[in-house]
mmCIF file of C-alpha atoms in Angstrom:
data_model
loop_
_atom_site.group_PDB
_atom_site.id
_atom_site.type_symbol
_atom_site.label_atom_id
_atom_site.label_comp_id
_atom_site.label_asym_id
_atom_site.label_seq_id
_atom_site.Cartn_x
_atom_site.Cartn_y
_atom_site.Cartn_z
ATOM 1 C CA LEU A 13 0.000 0.000 0.000
ATOM 2 C CA ARG A 14 2.807 2.401 0.878
ATOM 3 C CA THR A 15 4.478 1.849 -2.507
ATOM 4 C CA LEU A 16 1.222 2.250 -4.419
ATOM 5 C CA ILE A 17 0.384 5.499 -2.616
ATOM 6 C CA GLU A 18 3.878 6.892 -3.071
ATOM 7 C CA THR A 19 3.941 6.056 -6.814
ATOM 8 C CA LYS A 20 0.904 8.341 -7.130
ATOM 9 C CA GLY A 21 2.917 11.169 -5.569
ATOM 10 C CA LEU A 22 1.057 11.038 -2.252
ATOM 11 C CA ASN A 23 2.441 10.756 1.258
ATOM 12 C CA ALA A 24 1.801 7.442 3.023
ATOM 13 C CA ASN A 25 1.000 8.890 6.428
ATOM 14 C CA PRO A 26 1.283 6.618 9.500
ATOM 15 C CA THR A 27 -2.493 6.401 10.008
ATOM 16 C CA LEU A 28 -2.907 5.150 6.440
ATOM 17 C CA LEU A 29 -0.641 2.187 7.173
ATOM 18 C CA ASP A 30 -2.161 1.258 10.564
ATOM 19 C CA VAL A 31 -3.783 -2.155 9.952
ATOM 20 C CA LYS A 32 -6.050 -1.652 12.977
ATOM 21 C CA LYS A 33 -7.816 1.289 11.299
ATOM 22 C CA LEU A 34 -9.698 1.841 8.058
ATOM 23 C CA PRO A 35 -7.394 3.346 5.416
ATOM 24 C CA ASP A 36 -7.739 7.117 5.408
ATOM 25 C CA HIS A 37 -6.023 9.778 3.352
ATOM 26 C CA ASP A 38 -6.799 13.458 2.883
ATOM 27 C CA ARG A 39 -6.543 13.360 -0.958
ATOM 28 C CA VAL A 40 -7.829 9.924 -2.002
ATOM 29 C CA SER A 41 -10.548 7.428 -1.147
ATOM 30 C CA ILE A 42 -9.167 3.938 -0.468
ATOM 31 C CA SER A 43 -10.893 0.577 -0.146
ATOM 32 C CA LEU A 44 -9.265 -2.778 0.638
ATOM 33 C CA SER A 45 -10.475 -6.369 0.561
ATOM 34 C CA HIS A 46 -8.999 -9.848 0.936
ATOM 35 C CA SER A 47 -10.219 -13.421 0.881
ATOM 36 C CA GLN A 48 -7.831 -16.338 1.267
ATOM 37 C CA ASP A 49 -5.132 -15.907 -1.414
ATOM 38 C CA PHE A 50 -6.735 -12.889 -3.104
ATOM 39 C CA SER A 51 -6.678 -9.212 -2.291
ATOM 40 C CA ALA A 52 -7.925 -6.045 -3.931
ATOM 41 C CA ILE A 53 -7.298 -2.347 -3.479
ATOM 42 C CA ALA A 54 -9.166 0.523 -5.090
ATOM 43 C CA ILE A 55 -8.062 4.155 -4.971
ATOM 44 C CA SER A 56 -10.003 7.121 -6.324
ATOM 45 C CA PRO A 57 -9.866 10.899 -5.960
ATOM 46 C CA LYS A 58 -11.421 12.078 -2.693
ATOM 47 C CA SER A 59 -14.187 13.750 -4.746
ATOM 48 C CA CYS A 60 -15.756 10.317 -5.219
ATOM 49 C CA SER A 61 -15.955 7.397 -2.856
ATOM 50 C CA ILE A 62 -15.021 3.832 -3.740
ATOM 51 C CA GLY A 63 -15.647 0.359 -2.342
ATOM 52 C CA VAL A 64 -14.124 -2.956 -3.386
ATOM 53 C CA ASP A 65 -14.755 -6.545 -2.366
ATOM 54 C CA VAL A 66 -13.234 -9.878 -3.357
ATOM 55 C CA GLU A 67 -14.785 -13.191 -2.325
ATOM 56 C CA ILE A 68 -14.204 -16.880 -2.987
ATOM 57 C CA GLU A 69 -17.486 -17.952 -4.592
ATOM 58 C CA SER A 70 -17.603 -21.347 -2.840
ATOM 59 C CA ARG A 71 -17.594 -19.576 0.551
ATOM 60 C CA ILE A 72 -20.853 -17.715 -0.202
ATOM 61 C CA SER A 73 -23.697 -20.019 0.806
ATOM 62 C CA GLN A 74 -27.302 -19.645 -0.300
ATOM 63 C CA ALA A 75 -28.151 -19.075 3.389
ATOM 64 C CA LEU A 76 -25.783 -16.077 3.463
ATOM 65 C CA VAL A 77 -27.260 -14.680 0.243
ATOM 66 C CA ASN A 78 -30.780 -15.067 1.679
ATOM 67 C CA ARG A 79 -29.759 -13.397 4.956
ATOM 68 C CA VAL A 80 -28.461 -10.230 3.240
ATOM 69 C CA SER A 81 -30.857 -10.096 0.263
ATOM 70 C CA GLY A 82 -34.551 -9.921 -0.401
ATOM 71 C CA GLU A 83 -36.274 -12.549 -2.517
ATOM 72 C CA ASP A 84 -36.809 -9.994 -5.302
ATOM 73 C CA GLU A 85 -33.053 -9.292 -5.428
ATOM 74 C CA VAL A 86 -32.193 -12.985 -5.539
ATOM 75 C CA LEU A 87 -34.653 -13.621 -8.365
ATOM 76 C CA ALA A 88 -33.450 -10.592 -10.375
ATOM 77 C CA SER A 89 -29.730 -11.269 -9.993
ATOM 78 C CA PRO A 90 -27.871 -13.009 -12.814
ATOM 79 C CA HIS A 91 -26.109 -15.199 -10.236
ATOM 80 C CA PRO A 92 -27.206 -14.935 -6.553
ATOM 81 C CA PRO A 93 -23.701 -15.259 -4.993
ATOM 82 C CA LEU A 94 -22.803 -11.971 -6.748
ATOM 83 C CA LEU A 95 -25.124 -10.112 -4.376
ATOM 84 C CA PHE A 96 -22.819 -10.454 -1.364
ATOM 85 C CA PRO A 97 -19.689 -8.813 -2.858
ATOM 86 C CA CYS A 98 -21.833 -6.173 -4.583
ATOM 87 C CA LYS A 99 -23.509 -5.178 -1.329
ATOM 88 C CA GLU A 100 -20.178 -5.212 0.500
ATOM 89 C CA ALA A 101 -18.566 -2.922 -2.102
ATOM 90 C CA VAL A 102 -21.512 -0.482 -1.954
ATOM 91 C CA TRP A 103 -21.469 -0.449 1.846
ATOM 92 C CA LYS A 104 -17.715 0.219 1.916
ATOM 93 C CA SER A 105 -18.106 3.067 -0.589
ATOM 94 C CA LEU A 106 -20.546 4.822 1.735
ATOM 95 C CA ARG A 107 -18.243 5.096 4.737
ATOM 96 C CA GLU A 108 -16.979 8.524 3.642
ATOM 97 C CA SER A 109 -20.327 9.842 2.433
ATOM 98 C CA GLN A 110 -23.220 11.483 4.223
ATOM 99 C CA LYS A 111 -25.416 8.458 3.443
ATOM 100 C CA LYS A 112 -25.001 5.903 6.208
ATOM 101 C CA ILE A 113 -26.436 2.396 5.922
ATOM 102 C CA PRO A 114 -25.875 0.329 9.079
ATOM 103 C CA THR A 115 -25.631 -3.152 7.505
ATOM 104 C CA ILE A 116 -25.167 -4.652 4.055
ATOM 105 C CA SER A 117 -28.599 -6.275 4.272
ATOM 106 C CA GLN A 118 -30.060 -2.754 3.975
ATOM 107 C CA VAL A 119 -28.225 -2.196 0.675
ATOM 108 C CA GLY A 120 -30.369 -3.109 -2.330
ATOM 109 C CA ILE A 121 -28.958 -4.140 -5.709
ATOM 110 C CA ARG A 122 -30.862 -3.797 -8.995
ATOM 111 C CA GLN A 123 -30.674 -2.873 -12.688
ATOM 112 C CA TRP A 124 -28.220 -5.590 -13.654
ATOM 113 C CA GLN A 125 -26.673 -5.134 -17.092
ATOM 114 C CA GLU A 126 -24.507 -7.819 -18.664
ATOM 115 C CA VAL A 127 -21.240 -6.429 -20.030
ATOM 116 C CA SER A 128 -19.779 -9.800 -20.995
ATOM 117 C CA PRO A 129 -20.631 -13.417 -20.040
ATOM 118 C CA GLU A 130 -18.988 -13.092 -16.607
ATOM 119 C CA THR A 131 -19.248 -9.315 -15.991
ATOM 120 C CA TRP A 132 -22.191 -7.097 -14.996
ATOM 121 C CA THR A 133 -22.900 -3.533 -13.945
ATOM 122 C CA PHE A 134 -25.490 -2.735 -11.282
ATOM 123 C CA THR A 135 -27.034 0.110 -9.322
ATOM 124 C CA ALA A 136 -27.714 0.269 -5.618
ATOM 125 C CA PHE A 137 -30.292 1.750 -3.283
ATOM 126 C CA SER A 138 -30.983 1.999 0.431
ATOM 127 C CA LYS A 139 -33.842 -0.314 1.370
ATOM 128 C CA ASP A 140 -34.927 2.307 3.913
ATOM 129 C CA ASP A 141 -35.749 5.027 1.392
ATOM 130 C CA GLN A 142 -35.526 3.324 -2.031
ATOM 131 C CA PRO A 143 -34.059 6.116 -4.242
ATOM 132 C CA PRO A 144 -30.984 4.977 -6.135
ATOM 133 C CA LEU A 145 -27.656 5.674 -4.497
ATOM 134 C CA PRO A 146 -25.428 7.777 -6.721
ATOM 135 C CA GLY A 147 -22.844 5.714 -8.517
ATOM 136 C CA ILE A 148 -22.343 2.568 -10.511
ATOM 137 C CA GLY A 149 -21.149 -0.899 -9.650
ATOM 138 C CA LEU A 150 -19.199 -3.494 -11.575
ATOM 139 C CA VAL A 151 -18.885 -7.167 -10.664
ATOM 140 C CA TRP A 152 -17.163 -10.026 -12.420
ATOM 141 C CA LYS A 153 -16.338 -13.662 -11.756
ATOM 142 C CA SER A 154 -13.165 -15.367 -12.741
ATOM 143 C CA GLN A 155 -12.089 -18.892 -11.839
ATOM 144 C CA GLY A 156 -14.267 -19.095 -8.725
ATOM 145 C CA VAL A 157 -13.408 -15.620 -7.449
ATOM 146 C CA LEU A 158 -15.921 -12.739 -7.347
ATOM 147 C CA PHE A 159 -14.711 -9.146 -7.603
ATOM 148 C CA SER A 160 -16.953 -6.129 -7.068
ATOM 149 C CA LEU A 161 -16.327 -2.405 -7.281
ATOM 150 C CA PHE A 162 -18.718 0.482 -6.551
ATOM 151 C CA VAL A 163 -17.933 4.147 -7.214
ATOM 152 C CA ASN A 164 -20.104 7.075 -6.206
#
């Protein structure tokens, strides 16, 4: 992380590198994720907020999907396990915004659009008030790994 930040001409302040805290920087929005042997990092200008998630597909049970998603979301999704990393990425993207959603089960996912056979875009909303959240999501699967990114 330090090297990546410094290659962008930014200072890697000590709080940014503290693994006990969420990554924070005054000029960029940062999101991190890891699952077994995979990790992901997303960095965007502070003017937008970003969330990233990476998951091993076999670790996402139908019970987990049902716990964090409504039946309408499950039926509308192109592949129900995608819902978990999508919701996680949206939720992470909101940590720096004024819009606070307490749990990922209150994040709604809809308007799936296939980009390629294993890649989709999506939009998100708060189940409390239903209007779309600003931003766009992207999720893809590759060799049993699910990657999701949401930018607002």
